[in-house]
mmCIF file of C-alpha atoms and ligand atoms in Angstrom:
data_model
loop_
_atom_site.group_PDB
_atom_site.id
_atom_site.type_symbol
_atom_site.label_atom_id
_atom_site.label_comp_id
_atom_site.label_asym_id
_atom_site.label_seq_id
_atom_site.Cartn_x
_atom_site.Cartn_y
_atom_site.Cartn_z
ATOM 1 C CA MET A 617 -13.415 31.932 2.650
ATOM 2 C CA ASN A 618 -16.729 30.106 2.269
ATOM 3 C CA LEU A 619 -17.708 28.728 5.683
ATOM 4 C CA LYS A 620 -18.433 25.320 4.172
ATOM 5 C CA THR A 621 -15.011 24.997 2.567
ATOM 6 C CA LYS A 622 -13.198 21.904 3.856
ATOM 7 C CA VAL A 623 -9.440 22.007 3.747
ATOM 8 C CA ILE A 624 -7.959 18.764 5.021
ATOM 9 C CA LEU A 625 -4.243 18.540 5.750
ATOM 10 C CA ALA A 626 -3.202 14.862 5.702
ATOM 11 C CA ILE A 627 0.008 13.548 7.258
ATOM 12 C CA GLU A 628 1.519 10.114 6.621
ATOM 13 C CA THR A 629 4.716 8.994 8.375
ATOM 14 C CA SER A 630 4.098 5.297 9.077
ATOM 15 C CA CYS A 631 7.253 3.985 7.392
ATOM 16 C CA ASP A 632 10.029 5.654 5.369
ATOM 17 C CA ASP A 633 8.056 8.365 3.515
ATOM 18 C CA THR A 634 7.316 11.752 5.061
ATOM 19 C CA SER A 635 4.229 12.733 3.136
ATOM 20 C CA MET A 636 1.609 15.487 3.331
ATOM 21 C CA ALA A 637 -1.361 16.328 1.153
ATOM 22 C CA ILE A 638 -4.203 18.791 1.047
ATOM 23 C CA ILE A 639 -7.718 17.891 -0.030
ATOM 24 C CA LYS A 640 -9.904 20.942 -0.617
ATOM 25 C CA ASN A 641 -13.578 20.345 -1.367
ATOM 26 C CA ASP A 642 -12.934 16.770 -2.625
ATOM 27 C CA GLN A 643 -9.993 17.829 -4.819
ATOM 28 C CA VAL A 644 -6.362 16.876 -4.206
ATOM 29 C CA ILE A 645 -4.619 20.275 -4.413
ATOM 30 C CA ALA A 646 -1.225 19.348 -2.953
ATOM 31 C CA ASN A 647 0.839 16.209 -2.518
ATOM 32 C CA CYS A 648 4.400 16.314 -1.289
ATOM 33 C CA THR A 649 6.648 13.439 -0.176
ATOM 34 C CA ILE A 650 10.253 13.157 0.892
ATOM 35 C CA SER A 651 11.419 9.557 1.115
ATOM 36 C CA SER A 652 14.383 8.038 2.907
ATOM 37 C CA ILE A 653 14.399 5.077 0.486
ATOM 38 C CA ASN A 654 17.860 5.923 -0.922
ATOM 39 C CA GLU A 655 19.291 5.893 2.569
ATOM 40 C CA GLN A 656 17.417 2.645 3.368
ATOM 41 C CA ALA A 657 18.691 1.006 0.164
ATOM 42 C CA LYS A 658 22.215 1.114 1.650
ATOM 43 C CA TYR A 659 21.018 -1.356 4.300
ATOM 44 C CA GLY A 660 18.902 -3.457 1.892
ATOM 45 C CA GLY A 661 15.747 -2.836 3.913
ATOM 46 C CA ILE A 662 14.007 -0.404 6.266
ATOM 47 C CA VAL A 663 15.922 0.555 9.424
ATOM 48 C CA PRO A 664 13.324 2.052 11.846
ATOM 49 C CA GLU A 665 15.793 4.430 13.491
ATOM 50 C CA VAL A 666 16.889 5.840 10.132
ATOM 51 C CA ALA A 667 13.233 6.312 9.148
ATOM 52 C CA SER A 668 12.163 8.192 12.294
ATOM 53 C CA ARG A 669 15.242 10.441 12.287
ATOM 54 C CA ASN A 670 14.544 11.325 8.700
ATOM 55 C CA HIS A 671 10.919 12.235 9.485
ATOM 56 C CA ILE A 672 12.131 14.645 12.176
ATOM 57 C CA LYS A 673 14.668 16.121 9.764
ATOM 58 C CA VAL A 674 12.271 16.825 6.896
ATOM 59 C CA ILE A 675 8.744 17.206 8.350
ATOM 60 C CA ASP A 676 8.846 21.036 8.499
ATOM 61 C CA LYS A 677 10.160 21.241 4.971
ATOM 62 C CA VAL A 678 7.410 18.919 3.685
ATOM 63 C CA PHE A 679 4.765 21.000 5.472
ATOM 64 C CA LYS A 680 5.997 24.292 3.969
ATOM 65 C CA LYS A 681 6.247 22.774 0.481
ATOM 66 C CA THR A 682 2.733 21.365 0.774
ATOM 67 C CA LEU A 683 1.188 24.721 1.755
ATOM 68 C CA LYS A 684 3.103 26.419 -1.059
ATOM 69 C CA GLN A 685 1.927 23.853 -3.608
ATOM 70 C CA ALA A 686 -1.681 24.237 -2.441
ATOM 71 C CA LYS A 687 -1.371 28.054 -2.491
ATOM 72 C CA ILE A 688 -3.161 28.302 0.843
ATOM 73 C CA ASP A 689 -2.440 29.958 4.140
ATOM 74 C CA ILE A 690 -2.068 27.825 7.266
ATOM 75 C CA SER A 691 -5.204 29.492 8.715
ATOM 76 C CA GLU A 692 -7.377 27.976 5.957
ATOM 77 C CA ILE A 693 -6.873 24.393 7.255
ATOM 78 C CA THR A 694 -10.146 23.064 8.723
ATOM 79 C CA ASP A 695 -9.184 19.447 9.532
ATOM 80 C CA ILE A 696 -5.975 17.517 10.139
ATOM 81 C CA ALA A 697 -5.829 13.784 9.382
ATOM 82 C CA TYR A 698 -2.848 11.654 10.328
ATOM 83 C CA THR A 699 -1.843 8.001 10.186
ATOM 84 C CA SER A 700 -2.294 6.599 13.686
ATOM 85 C CA GLU A 701 -1.586 2.871 13.008
ATOM 86 C CA PRO A 702 -0.156 0.436 11.928
ATOM 87 C CA GLY A 703 3.474 1.320 11.238
ATOM 88 C CA LEU A 704 6.884 1.797 12.802
ATOM 89 C CA PRO A 705 6.225 3.212 16.287
ATOM 90 C CA GLY A 706 8.972 5.875 16.113
ATOM 91 C CA SER A 707 7.860 7.026 12.653
ATOM 92 C CA LEU A 708 4.167 7.135 13.576
ATOM 93 C CA HIS A 709 5.039 9.153 16.663
ATOM 94 C CA VAL A 710 6.663 11.959 14.657
ATOM 95 C CA GLY A 711 3.529 12.415 12.498
ATOM 96 C CA LYS A 712 1.210 12.165 15.482
ATOM 97 C CA VAL A 713 3.023 14.827 17.536
ATOM 98 C CA PHE A 714 3.137 17.180 14.544
ATOM 99 C CA ALA A 715 -0.587 16.656 13.797
ATOM 100 C CA LYS A 716 -1.679 17.075 17.415
ATOM 101 C CA MET A 717 0.366 20.234 18.017
ATOM 102 C CA LEU A 718 -0.852 21.849 14.817
ATOM 103 C CA ALA A 719 -4.504 20.907 15.476
ATOM 104 C CA LYS A 720 -4.255 22.462 18.935
ATOM 105 C CA LEU A 721 -2.571 25.582 17.613
ATOM 106 C CA LEU A 722 -5.148 26.084 14.847
ATOM 107 C CA ASN A 723 -8.043 24.790 16.954
ATOM 108 C CA VAL A 724 -9.220 22.406 14.206
ATOM 109 C CA ASN A 725 -10.621 18.907 14.016
ATOM 110 C CA LEU A 726 -8.111 16.020 14.362
ATOM 111 C CA ILE A 727 -8.836 12.727 12.565
ATOM 112 C CA LYS A 728 -6.935 9.469 13.173
ATOM 113 C CA VAL A 729 -6.648 7.263 10.091
ATOM 114 C CA ASN A 730 -5.667 3.605 9.897
ATOM 115 C CA HIS A 731 -2.930 3.395 7.240
ATOM 116 C CA LEU A 732 -4.492 0.323 5.608
ATOM 117 C CA TYR A 733 -7.906 1.960 5.357
ATOM 118 C CA GLY A 734 -6.076 4.816 3.637
ATOM 119 C CA HIS A 735 -4.778 2.345 1.015
ATOM 120 C CA ILE A 736 -8.367 1.126 0.478
ATOM 121 C CA TYR A 737 -9.472 4.683 -0.410
ATOM 122 C CA SER A 738 -6.384 5.592 -2.477
ATOM 123 C CA ALA A 739 -8.352 5.485 -5.747
ATOM 124 C CA SER A 740 -11.395 7.388 -4.479
ATOM 125 C CA ALA A 741 -10.371 10.794 -5.904
ATOM 126 C CA ASN A 742 -11.305 9.716 -9.412
ATOM 127 C CA CYS A 743 -13.782 6.931 -8.810
ATOM 128 C CA HIS A 744 -17.143 6.594 -7.093
ATOM 129 C CA TYR A 745 -16.997 3.693 -4.629
ATOM 130 C CA GLU A 746 -19.977 1.302 -4.663
ATOM 131 C CA TYR A 747 -20.686 -0.746 -1.557
ATOM 132 C CA LEU A 748 -20.313 -3.555 -0.652
ATOM 133 C CA PHE A 749 -16.883 -4.108 -2.094
ATOM 134 C CA LEU A 750 -13.704 -6.154 -1.655
ATOM 135 C CA ALA A 751 -10.308 -4.516 -1.155
ATOM 136 C CA LEU A 752 -6.974 -6.238 -1.702
ATOM 137 C CA ILE A 753 -4.127 -4.444 0.055
ATOM 138 C CA VAL A 754 -0.699 -5.688 -0.953
ATOM 139 C CA SER A 755 2.398 -3.918 0.302
ATOM 140 C CA GLY A 756 5.762 -4.470 1.918
ATOM 141 C CA GLY A 757 4.186 -4.919 5.331
ATOM 142 C CA HIS A 758 0.676 -6.207 4.632
ATOM 143 C CA THR A 759 -1.298 -8.613 2.513
ATOM 144 C CA SER A 760 -4.971 -8.420 3.352
ATOM 145 C CA ILE A 761 -8.434 -8.729 1.869
ATOM 146 C CA TYR A 762 -11.185 -6.575 3.351
ATOM 147 C CA LEU A 763 -14.935 -6.724 2.980
ATOM 148 C CA VAL A 764 -16.080 -3.095 3.038
ATOM 149 C CA LYS A 765 -19.765 -2.596 3.845
ATOM 150 C CA SER A 766 -19.420 1.126 4.558
ATOM 151 C CA ILE A 767 -16.549 3.405 5.543
ATOM 152 C CA ARG A 768 -17.340 2.539 9.151
ATOM 153 C CA GLU A 769 -17.737 -1.205 8.568
ATOM 154 C CA ILE A 770 -14.442 -2.545 7.236
ATOM 155 C CA GLU A 771 -14.013 -6.236 7.964
ATOM 156 C CA LEU A 772 -10.676 -8.038 7.582
ATOM 157 C CA ILE A 773 -11.408 -11.400 5.915
ATOM 158 C CA ASN A 774 -7.920 -12.622 5.013
ATOM 159 C CA GLU A 775 -4.398 -11.637 5.971
ATOM 160 C CA THR A 776 -1.002 -13.238 5.666
ATOM 161 C CA ASN A 777 0.099 -15.756 8.246
ATOM 162 C CA ASP A 778 3.733 -14.862 7.680
ATOM 163 C CA ASP A 779 5.444 -12.653 5.048
ATOM 164 C CA ALA A 780 3.625 -9.926 3.146
ATOM 165 C CA VAL A 781 3.762 -10.156 -0.677
ATOM 166 C CA GLY A 782 6.115 -7.174 -1.036
ATOM 167 C CA GLU A 783 8.325 -8.489 1.741
ATOM 168 C CA ALA A 784 8.570 -11.902 0.045
ATOM 169 C CA LEU A 785 9.351 -10.285 -3.330
ATOM 170 C CA ASP A 786 11.993 -8.064 -1.735
ATOM 171 C CA LYS A 787 13.616 -11.079 -0.040
ATOM 172 C CA ILE A 788 13.526 -13.142 -3.246
ATOM 173 C CA GLY A 789 15.054 -10.136 -5.039
ATOM 174 C CA ARG A 790 17.879 -10.118 -2.510
ATOM 175 C CA MET A 791 18.471 -13.889 -2.969
ATOM 176 C CA LEU A 792 18.833 -13.217 -6.693
ATOM 177 C CA SER A 793 21.050 -10.136 -6.089
ATOM 178 C CA LEU A 794 18.528 -7.849 -7.808
ATOM 179 C CA ASP A 795 18.310 -4.120 -7.041
ATOM 180 C CA TYR A 796 16.331 -3.043 -3.954
ATOM 181 C CA PRO A 797 13.349 -3.048 -3.701
ATOM 182 C CA GLY A 798 13.074 -6.528 -5.189
ATOM 183 C CA GLY A 799 9.359 -6.136 -5.948
ATOM 184 C CA ILE A 800 10.048 -3.509 -8.589
ATOM 185 C CA SER A 801 13.067 -5.389 -10.003
ATOM 186 C CA ILE A 802 11.046 -8.596 -10.314
ATOM 187 C CA ASP A 803 8.199 -6.699 -12.008
ATOM 188 C CA ASN A 804 10.681 -5.331 -14.563
ATOM 189 C CA LEU A 805 12.376 -8.703 -15.082
ATOM 190 C CA TYR A 806 9.104 -10.647 -15.515
ATOM 191 C CA ASN A 807 8.904 -12.688 -18.698
ATOM 192 C CA SER A 808 5.626 -14.489 -19.457
ATOM 193 C CA GLN A 809 7.506 -16.994 -21.667
ATOM 194 C CA LYS A 810 9.724 -18.056 -18.751
ATOM 195 C CA ASN A 811 7.429 -18.374 -15.744
ATOM 196 C CA ASN A 812 6.846 -22.111 -15.499
ATOM 197 C CA LEU A 813 9.299 -23.437 -12.893
ATOM 198 C CA ASN A 814 7.475 -25.800 -10.585
ATOM 199 C CA LEU A 815 8.483 -24.274 -7.247
ATOM 200 C CA LEU A 816 5.618 -25.140 -4.907
ATOM 201 C CA PRO A 817 2.082 -26.569 -5.096
ATOM 202 C CA HIS A 818 -0.698 -23.982 -4.741
ATOM 203 C CA GLN A 819 -2.641 -23.521 -1.530
ATOM 204 C CA SER A 820 -6.404 -23.848 -1.342
ATOM 205 C CA SER A 821 -8.366 -20.762 -2.363
ATOM 206 C CA ASN A 822 -10.001 -20.327 1.049
ATOM 207 C CA SER A 823 -6.803 -20.552 3.120
ATOM 208 C CA GLN A 824 -5.013 -17.589 4.720
ATOM 209 C CA PHE A 825 -2.267 -16.009 2.640
ATOM 210 C CA SER A 826 1.218 -17.410 3.237
ATOM 211 C CA PHE A 827 4.363 -16.477 1.348
ATOM 212 C CA SER A 828 7.133 -17.967 3.462
ATOM 213 C CA GLY A 829 6.804 -21.282 1.559
ATOM 214 C CA ILE A 830 7.528 -19.782 -1.857
ATOM 215 C CA LYS A 831 10.453 -17.872 -0.349
ATOM 216 C CA THR A 832 11.983 -21.048 1.128
ATOM 217 C CA ALA A 833 11.322 -23.065 -2.050
ATOM 218 C CA THR A 834 13.149 -20.389 -4.052
ATOM 219 C CA LEU A 835 16.106 -20.336 -1.666
ATOM 220 C CA ASN A 836 16.355 -24.158 -1.828
ATOM 221 C CA MET A 837 16.263 -24.059 -5.621
ATOM 222 C CA ILE A 838 19.021 -21.415 -5.815
ATOM 223 C CA ASN A 839 21.218 -23.305 -3.328
ATOM 224 C CA SER A 840 20.788 -26.607 -5.121
ATOM 225 C CA LEU A 841 21.653 -25.026 -8.513
ATOM 226 C CA LYS A 842 24.743 -23.432 -7.003
ATOM 227 C CA MET A 843 25.845 -26.712 -5.416
ATOM 228 C CA LYS A 844 25.554 -28.456 -8.771
ATOM 229 C CA ASN A 845 27.432 -25.558 -10.428
ATOM 230 C CA GLU A 846 24.452 -24.945 -12.670
ATOM 231 C CA ILE A 847 23.365 -21.531 -13.954
ATOM 232 C CA VAL A 848 20.951 -19.563 -11.763
ATOM 233 C CA ASP A 849 18.585 -18.135 -14.382
ATOM 234 C CA LYS A 850 17.363 -15.030 -12.542
ATOM 235 C CA GLU A 851 14.686 -14.245 -15.098
ATOM 236 C CA LEU A 852 13.230 -17.768 -14.947
ATOM 237 C CA ILE A 853 13.253 -17.927 -11.145
ATOM 238 C CA ALA A 854 11.916 -14.391 -10.589
ATOM 239 C CA SER A 855 9.162 -14.799 -13.206
ATOM 240 C CA SER A 856 8.089 -18.193 -11.806
ATOM 241 C CA CYS A 857 7.921 -16.806 -8.248
ATOM 242 C CA LEU A 858 5.883 -13.802 -9.308
ATOM 243 C CA LYS A 859 3.520 -16.011 -11.341
ATOM 244 C CA TRP A 860 3.036 -18.328 -8.354
ATOM 245 C CA ILE A 861 2.257 -15.376 -6.064
ATOM 246 C CA ILE A 862 -0.157 -13.664 -8.464
ATOM 247 C CA ASP A 863 -1.954 -16.961 -9.240
ATOM 248 C CA ASP A 864 -2.375 -17.516 -5.513
ATOM 249 C CA ILE A 865 -3.865 -14.032 -5.027
ATOM 250 C CA ILE A 866 -6.240 -14.466 -7.990
ATOM 251 C CA ASN A 867 -7.460 -17.865 -6.682
ATOM 252 C CA LYS A 868 -8.312 -16.279 -3.351
ATOM 253 C CA LEU A 869 -9.988 -13.264 -4.921
ATOM 254 C CA ASN A 870 -12.153 -15.580 -7.033
ATOM 255 C CA TYR A 871 -13.199 -17.437 -3.896
ATOM 256 C CA TYR A 872 -14.296 -14.221 -2.120
ATOM 257 C CA ILE A 873 -15.974 -12.777 -5.218
ATOM 258 C CA ASP A 874 -18.129 -15.946 -5.461
ATOM 259 C CA LYS A 875 -18.839 -15.866 -1.752
ATOM 260 C CA TYR A 876 -19.791 -12.173 -1.300
ATOM 261 C CA GLN A 877 -20.834 -11.036 -4.813
ATOM 262 C CA PRO A 878 -19.314 -7.571 -4.217
ATOM 263 C CA ALA A 879 -20.056 -4.517 -6.424
ATOM 264 C CA MET A 880 -16.360 -4.014 -7.125
ATOM 265 C CA LEU A 881 -12.787 -4.909 -6.218
ATOM 266 C CA VAL A 882 -10.373 -2.172 -5.136
ATOM 267 C CA LEU A 883 -6.595 -2.626 -5.031
ATOM 268 C CA GLY A 884 -4.069 -0.681 -2.978
ATOM 269 C CA GLY A 885 -0.536 -0.791 -1.597
ATOM 270 C CA GLY A 886 2.889 -0.749 -3.251
ATOM 271 C CA VAL A 887 2.497 -4.147 -4.946
ATOM 272 C CA SER A 888 -0.741 -2.985 -6.644
ATOM 273 C CA ALA A 889 1.580 -1.206 -9.111
ATOM 274 C CA ASN A 890 2.667 -4.642 -10.363
ATOM 275 C CA LYS A 891 1.945 -5.100 -14.070
ATOM 276 C CA LEU A 892 1.121 -8.824 -13.926
ATOM 277 C CA LEU A 893 -1.240 -8.319 -10.970
ATOM 278 C CA ARG A 894 -3.023 -5.460 -12.789
ATOM 279 C CA GLU A 895 -3.317 -7.561 -15.943
ATOM 280 C CA GLU A 896 -4.716 -10.571 -14.084
ATOM 281 C CA VAL A 897 -7.276 -8.702 -11.921
ATOM 282 C CA ASN A 898 -8.575 -7.016 -15.064
ATOM 283 C CA LYS A 899 -9.563 -10.483 -16.335
ATOM 284 C CA LEU A 900 -11.850 -11.025 -13.325
ATOM 285 C CA LYS A 901 -15.568 -10.612 -14.008
ATOM 286 C CA ILE A 902 -16.073 -7.666 -11.670
ATOM 287 C CA LYS A 903 -15.607 -3.872 -11.692
ATOM 288 C CA ILE A 904 -11.919 -3.228 -10.879
ATOM 289 C CA VAL A 905 -10.697 -0.033 -9.232
ATOM 290 C CA LEU A 906 -6.937 0.576 -9.400
ATOM 291 C CA PRO A 907 -5.192 3.525 -7.775
ATOM 292 C CA PRO A 908 -3.047 5.740 -10.015
ATOM 293 C CA ILE A 909 0.542 4.415 -9.832
ATOM 294 C CA GLU A 910 1.693 7.455 -7.780
ATOM 295 C CA TYR A 911 -0.853 6.562 -5.066
ATOM 296 C CA THR A 912 -0.018 2.836 -4.853
ATOM 297 C CA GLY A 913 2.846 3.273 -2.411
ATOM 298 C CA ASP A 914 2.604 5.123 0.863
ATOM 299 C CA ASN A 915 1.282 8.653 0.460
ATOM 300 C CA ALA A 916 -0.681 11.218 2.421
ATOM 301 C CA VAL A 917 -3.277 11.699 -0.331
ATOM 302 C CA MET A 918 -4.938 8.399 0.588
ATOM 303 C CA ILE A 919 -5.028 9.429 4.269
ATOM 304 C CA GLY A 920 -6.754 12.668 3.256
ATOM 305 C CA LEU A 921 -9.173 10.867 0.933
ATOM 306 C CA PHE A 922 -10.200 8.475 3.700
ATOM 307 C CA ALA A 923 -10.738 11.400 6.116
ATOM 308 C CA ASN A 924 -12.718 13.242 3.436
ATOM 309 C CA GLU A 925 -15.076 10.260 2.953
ATOM 310 C CA LEU A 926 -15.406 9.840 6.706
ATOM 311 C CA ILE A 927 -16.413 13.487 7.172
ATOM 312 C CA LYS A 928 -19.034 13.166 4.399
ATOM 313 C CA TYR A 929 -20.370 9.923 5.874
ATOM 314 C CA SER A 930 -20.652 11.400 9.380
ATOM 315 C CA LYS A 931 -22.691 14.406 8.226
HETATM 316 O O1 KG4 B 1991 2.900 0.299 0.135
HETATM 317 P P1 KG4 B 1991 4.391 0.374 0.093
HETATM 318 O O2 KG4 B 1991 5.019 1.532 -0.636
HETATM 319 O O3 KG4 B 1991 4.979 0.429 1.544
HETATM 320 C C1 KG4 B 1991 4.520 -0.399 2.579
HETATM 321 O O4 KG4 B 1991 5.045 -1.514 2.667
HETATM 322 O O5 KG4 B 1991 3.589 0.046 3.291
HETATM 323 O O6 KG4 B 1991 4.918 -0.994 -0.506
HETATM 324 C C2 KG4 B 1991 6.264 -1.255 -0.716
HETATM 325 C C3 KG4 B 1991 6.386 -2.641 -1.336
HETATM 326 C C4 KG4 B 1991 7.816 -3.113 -1.480
HETATM 327 O O7 KG4 B 1991 7.907 -4.420 -0.974
HETATM 328 C C5 KG4 B 1991 8.060 -3.097 -2.996
HETATM 329 O O8 KG4 B 1991 8.944 -4.090 -3.418
HETATM 330 C C6 KG4 B 1991 6.669 -3.370 -3.509
HETATM 331 O O9 KG4 B 1991 5.791 -2.654 -2.643
HETATM 332 N N1 KG4 B 1991 6.463 -2.896 -4.887
HETATM 333 C C7 KG4 B 1991 6.214 -3.697 -5.932
HETATM 334 C C8 KG4 B 1991 6.095 -2.853 -7.064
HETATM 335 N N2 KG4 B 1991 6.266 -1.570 -6.660
HETATM 336 C C9 KG4 B 1991 6.491 -1.607 -5.313
HETATM 337 N N3 KG4 B 1991 6.095 -5.028 -6.009
HETATM 338 C C10 KG4 B 1991 5.838 -5.553 -7.229
HETATM 339 N N4 KG4 B 1991 5.708 -4.823 -8.351
HETATM 340 C C11 KG4 B 1991 5.844 -3.473 -8.326
HETATM 341 N N5 KG4 B 1991 5.715 -2.750 -9.421
HETATM 342 ZN ZN1 ZN B 1992 1.420 1.133 3.025
#
């Protein structure tokens, strides 16, 4: 093997997906995930104990499948990257122990990666990142805007005061008895001709994100319709909620684009798969970088891509 060949094994276990990937000389050559989402769906949300047990159950299998997919031998691995934070403590622990043991056994470099920074770099396999840029990370656990000056200078400039976007969508989905996860159901139900319910006034563009208000307004609306024996139009309510949320995000992005004049805007996280969000950010007057749909949710590829950029930057 060429001495300069870099073979990064990436491990992501922060929530309910056990995921591994291999990045060899800047190319993603393997990507394997086993999710416990079907099990979690029975409970209508993530149960931490179920998630960590599942990681323990499948981590060896995922590792073997990943090596097989990459057609490499274990001895070819030069670096191991793993998600160190944030996430469910029990789930993170499983990935960390696996990564540390393997790095010791193979005597290779160990790289800790912040899960959210991974999301920021989830589109970097196919796109050259230009600094300084803004990153919007929208998932089930986080809603944040970062100002990225370099891979080592990532500044958090806005985050939610309460619910994350995905969390709010999932809860609204549950109120409307839609399939779990609500975010995907609401995306599929969205109708642009039925999105004009006046649920809640908008917040100012420079305020912190907050989604508990729209959640409560929706619950009040559903309860009042039920009390009056009126029809709960799921499509109208879901579409109006989603429109309110996306409008709020776009207002804030516009504020930060004016303020920082970034070279581009990168999206990441499960909610960045949302069709309305993708449509609306594409109208902004700035270069937009969207991850491929398969890398929007949690995955180890993004952890490997971040580690890959970090190694290049440190050289
Ligand atoms: O990033 P992710 O897979 O996991 C973490 O939370 O870290 O995000 C999951 C969230 C869920 O709340 C799910 O409802 C939401 O992303 N989501 C979507 C879509 N796909 C996933 N929300 C809106 N539209 C979608 N297409
Ligand atoms: Zn995530």
